[in-house]
Amino acid sequence: MKQLEQLVRPNIWKLAPYSSARDEYSGKQAHVFLDANENPYSMTDNNRYPDPLQRELKVALSKVKGVAPEHIFLGNGSDEAIDLPYRIFCEPGRDNVVAIEPTYGMYRVCADINNVEYRTVKLNESFQFQADQILQACDEHTKLIWFCSPNNPTGNSLDRQEMLHVVERFQGIVIIDEAYIDFSRQQSFRSELATHPNLIVLNTMSKAWALAAIRLGMAFASKEIIDIFNKVKYPYNINRLTQAEAMEALANPYDVDRWVKSILDERVRMMKAFLELPVCQQVYPSDANFFLARMTDAQSIYDYLVDHGIIVRNRSRITLCHNCLRVTIGLKSENNELIAALRQYVQ
């Protein structure tokens, strides 16, 4: 890869970050806090600003993720971790990024918000790609390449060797979004961070950890990249309540293992049940907590399910997903209600 200074926007490289009150005495012991204009009166601890670098939480996460705390960035959902690379690396109106298509829609949204050209490489009929196709879409102004594996909305894991070829040959930053990795048999790219300094890997607490409401996303990368993330982020981007909820969840990792196993078992059952439906034409392989199914008339079936109080996702307008519904694996009772309703559907 190029030197990091060559990839980062010059104004960001020179940026003097905001110095929060909680940063200035870091490493010292204190018990009287008269520095941050906080209200001293409170029924809880919520009158105090949270740790801006979430140090305790990162130590706990490092034990689960196998990544040192200094290689972890925590964001307000994965959306913050998706948006920051645009702000750090991409000069608006000049630079571009490359992504597969179809994939998670926020990569394009953040590109549009930041006035960065968004280039796509269409997946094949098996929802896979070749490294050469991705690299051919790049030019001297391509700063980022986006992968989502397991991919959303297709559900499949992308070819690991092809992704690795891109990481090794691309001169910019490669971001691999592994939001659904806990449901997959594929090895996480977190294990590649030490040998590939241009790699950023995203995770989330929203899926396997069942904490979508607390909005906690994470990025794993070299210390140099994480330091720039922390320089650009808002000072107190992760509130105390989110940090406390995450700490409690990380103390009970076996709950997650049990949930994942149940979801995977239900995924097998649901995919088989869909294949037996007259209105289902194809069910695609999945390594996520959802699957994609091609239906006879996705819009009509979607409307019918909404009328019955059942919500799935109609992905018909997405590239390669015509007449496809994306179905999240719910509780067994919810899954049964969906199948029962579809068995009663009449075209």
Coordinates of N, CA and C in Angstrom, one line a residue, residues 1 19 38 62 67 79 87 92 97 101 109 111 125 133 165 186-187 207 212 226-227 244 252 259 262 275 293 305 324:
M1 N 0.8 -1.2 0.0 CA 0.0 0.0 0.0 C 0.9 1.3 0.0
S19 N -9.6 18.5 22.3 CA -9.1 17.9 23.5 C -10.2 18.0 24.6
E38 N -19.9 20.1 34.3 CA -21.0 19.1 34.6 C -21.8 19.5 35.8
S62 N -11.4 -6.8 23.4 CA -10.1 -7.4 22.9 C -10.0 -8.9 23.3
V67 N -8.1 -9.0 19.4 CA -7.5 -7.9 18.8 C -7.1 -6.9 20.0
D79 N -22.6 2.6 11.2 CA -22.7 3.7 10.3 C -21.6 4.7 10.5
R87 N -14.6 10.5 5.2 CA -14.1 11.8 5.7 C -12.6 11.8 5.9
P92 N -13.6 15.2 -1.3 CA -14.9 15.3 -2.0 C -14.7 15.9 -3.4
V97 N -14.5 5.5 -4.7 CA -14.4 4.2 -4.0 C -15.0 3.1 -4.9
E101 N -21.7 -5.1 -6.1 CA -23.1 -4.8 -6.3 C -23.8 -6.1 -6.6
V109 N -24.7 5.5 0.3 CA -25.3 6.7 0.9 C -24.2 7.6 1.5
A111 N -21.1 7.7 0.6 CA -20.4 8.2 -0.6 C -21.1 9.5 -1.1
E125 N -23.8 -14.6 -11.1 CA -25.0 -15.2 -10.7 C -24.9 -16.0 -9.4
Q133 N -11.5 -8.0 -11.5 CA -12.6 -7.1 -11.9 C -12.6 -5.9 -10.9
H165 N -6.6 -11.4 -2.3 CA -5.8 -10.9 -3.5 C -6.0 -9.4 -3.6
Q186 N -16.8 -19.0 7.8 CA -15.5 -18.3 7.3 C -14.7 -17.7 8.4
Q187 N -13.4 -17.8 8.3 CA -12.5 -17.1 9.3 C -12.6 -15.6 9.2
K207 N -26.1 -7.7 15.7 CA -26.6 -9.0 15.1 C -26.5 -10.1 16.1
A212 N -29.0 -4.3 18.9 CA -29.2 -3.3 17.9 C -29.6 -2.0 18.5
I226 N -6.4 3.6 13.5 CA -7.3 3.8 14.6 C -7.0 5.2 15.3
D227 N -5.8 5.6 15.3 CA -5.5 6.9 15.9 C -6.1 8.0 15.1
A244 N -22.1 0.6 29.2 CA -22.5 -0.3 30.3 C -23.2 -1.5 29.8
N252 N -21.3 -12.2 29.4 CA -22.1 -13.4 29.2 C -22.0 -13.9 27.7
W259 N -27.6 -18.4 21.3 CA -28.5 -17.8 20.3 C -28.1 -18.1 18.9
S262 N -29.2 -21.6 17.8 CA -30.6 -21.6 17.6 C -31.0 -21.0 16.3
L275 N -38.4 -23.7 0.3 CA -38.2 -24.5 -0.9 C -39.4 -25.3 -1.3
A293 N -34.7 -15.3 -0.9 CA -35.5 -16.2 -1.6 C -36.1 -15.5 -2.8
L305 N -48.2 -10.3 3.1 CA -47.6 -10.5 4.5 C -47.8 -9.3 5.4
C324 N -37.1 -11.0 -5.2 CA -36.5 -11.6 -4.0 C -36.9 -11.0 -2.8

